[in-house]
C-alpha positions as a printed Julia matrix, in Angstrom:
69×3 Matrix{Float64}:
 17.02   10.33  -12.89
 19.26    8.74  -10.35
 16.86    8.74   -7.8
 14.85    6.2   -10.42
 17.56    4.36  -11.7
 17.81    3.92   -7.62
 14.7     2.73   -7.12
 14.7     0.01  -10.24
 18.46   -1.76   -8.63
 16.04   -1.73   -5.25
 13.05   -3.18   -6.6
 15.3    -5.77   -8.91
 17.38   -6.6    -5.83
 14.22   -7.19   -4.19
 13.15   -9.24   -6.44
 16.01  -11.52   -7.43
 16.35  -12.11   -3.66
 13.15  -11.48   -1.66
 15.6   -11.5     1.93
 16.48   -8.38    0.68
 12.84   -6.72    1.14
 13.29   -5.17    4.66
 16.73   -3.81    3.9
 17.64   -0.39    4.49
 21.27    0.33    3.46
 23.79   -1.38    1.29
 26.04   -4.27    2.27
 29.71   -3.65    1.46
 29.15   -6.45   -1.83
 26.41   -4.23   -2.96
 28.69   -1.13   -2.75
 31.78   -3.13   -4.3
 29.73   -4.69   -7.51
 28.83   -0.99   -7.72
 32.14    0.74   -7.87
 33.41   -2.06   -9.75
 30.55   -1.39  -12.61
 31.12    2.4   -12.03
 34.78    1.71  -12.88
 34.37    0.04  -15.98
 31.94    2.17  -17.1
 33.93    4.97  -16.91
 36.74    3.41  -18.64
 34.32    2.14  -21.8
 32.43    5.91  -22.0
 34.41    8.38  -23.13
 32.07   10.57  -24.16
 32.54   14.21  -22.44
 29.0    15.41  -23.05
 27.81   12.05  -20.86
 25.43   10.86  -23.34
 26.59    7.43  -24.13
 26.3     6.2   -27.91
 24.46    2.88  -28.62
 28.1     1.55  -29.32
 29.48    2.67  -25.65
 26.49    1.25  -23.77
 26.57   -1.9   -25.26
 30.1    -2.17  -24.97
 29.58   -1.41  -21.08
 27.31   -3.85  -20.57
 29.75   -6.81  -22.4
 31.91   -5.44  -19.92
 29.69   -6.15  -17.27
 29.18   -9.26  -17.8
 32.61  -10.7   -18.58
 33.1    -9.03  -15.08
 30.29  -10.8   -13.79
 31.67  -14.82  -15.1
Protein backbone atom coordinates (compact mmCIF):
# COMPACT_ATOMS: atom_id res chain seq x y z
CA UNK A 1 0.00 0.00 0.00
CA UNK A 2 2.84 2.40 0.50
CA UNK A 3 4.59 1.37 -2.34
CA UNK A 4 1.21 2.81 -4.30
CA UNK A 5 0.51 5.63 -2.32
CA UNK A 6 4.40 6.13 -3.53
CA UNK A 7 3.86 5.89 -6.85
CA UNK A 8 0.54 8.35 -7.00
CA UNK A 9 2.88 11.55 -4.96
CA UNK A 10 5.43 10.49 -8.07
CA UNK A 11 3.12 10.53 -10.82
CA UNK A 12 1.21 13.83 -9.23
CA UNK A 13 4.61 15.47 -8.72
CA UNK A 14 5.21 14.66 -12.18
CA UNK A 15 2.52 16.05 -13.24
CA UNK A 16 2.07 19.34 -11.40
CA UNK A 17 5.68 20.01 -12.51
CA UNK A 18 6.77 18.08 -15.62
CA UNK A 19 10.87 19.14 -14.62
CA UNK A 20 10.33 16.69 -12.22
CA UNK A 21 9.97 13.64 -14.81
CA UNK A 22 13.64 12.43 -14.88
CA UNK A 23 14.05 12.67 -11.14
CA UNK A 24 15.31 9.96 -9.15
CA UNK A 25 15.44 10.85 -5.41
CA UNK A 26 13.85 13.47 -3.27
CA UNK A 27 15.04 17.05 -2.81
CA UNK A 28 15.37 18.04 0.86
CA UNK A 29 11.72 20.34 0.24
CA UNK A 30 10.17 17.17 -0.87
CA UNK A 31 11.40 15.33 2.29
CA UNK A 32 10.53 18.46 4.62
CA UNK A 33 6.70 19.00 3.21
CA UNK A 34 6.74 15.27 3.99
CA UNK A 35 7.73 15.11 7.59
CA UNK A 36 5.93 18.19 8.13
CA UNK A 37 2.51 16.37 6.82
CA UNK A 38 3.71 13.18 8.67
CA UNK A 39 3.83 15.36 11.79
CA UNK A 40 0.55 16.70 11.72
CA UNK A 41 -0.91 13.73 10.83
CA UNK A 42 0.19 12.05 13.63
CA UNK A 43 -0.88 14.66 15.94
CA UNK A 44 -4.73 14.78 14.32
CA UNK A 45 -4.95 10.56 14.28
CA UNK A 46 -5.16 9.17 17.33
CA UNK A 47 -6.51 6.19 16.52
CA UNK A 48 -4.26 3.10 17.87
CA UNK A 49 -5.67 0.51 15.50
CA UNK A 50 -4.35 3.04 12.44
CA UNK A 51 -7.54 3.11 10.67
CA UNK A 52 -8.41 6.71 10.52
CA UNK A 53 -12.25 7.69 10.94
CA UNK A 54 -13.87 9.92 8.23
CA UNK A 55 -13.70 12.67 11.03
CA UNK A 56 -9.68 12.24 11.54
CA UNK A 57 -8.91 12.25 7.82
CA UNK A 58 -10.71 15.14 7.07
CA UNK A 59 -9.49 16.89 9.91
CA UNK A 60 -5.83 15.98 8.57
CA UNK A 61 -6.29 17.22 5.47
CA UNK A 62 -7.74 20.93 6.94
CA UNK A 63 -4.60 20.61 8.59
CA UNK A 64 -2.79 20.31 5.58
CA UNK A 65 -3.84 22.91 4.04
CA UNK A 66 -3.82 25.67 6.65
CA UNK A 67 -0.13 24.36 6.67
CA UNK A 68 0.08 24.77 3.14
CA UNK A 69 -1.30 28.99 3.10
Amino acid sequence: MIAIRRKVEITDRRTHQPWYTTKTTPAFSDMVVKLHRTIITARHIRNPAGRPSREEIAAVIRAWEAAAA
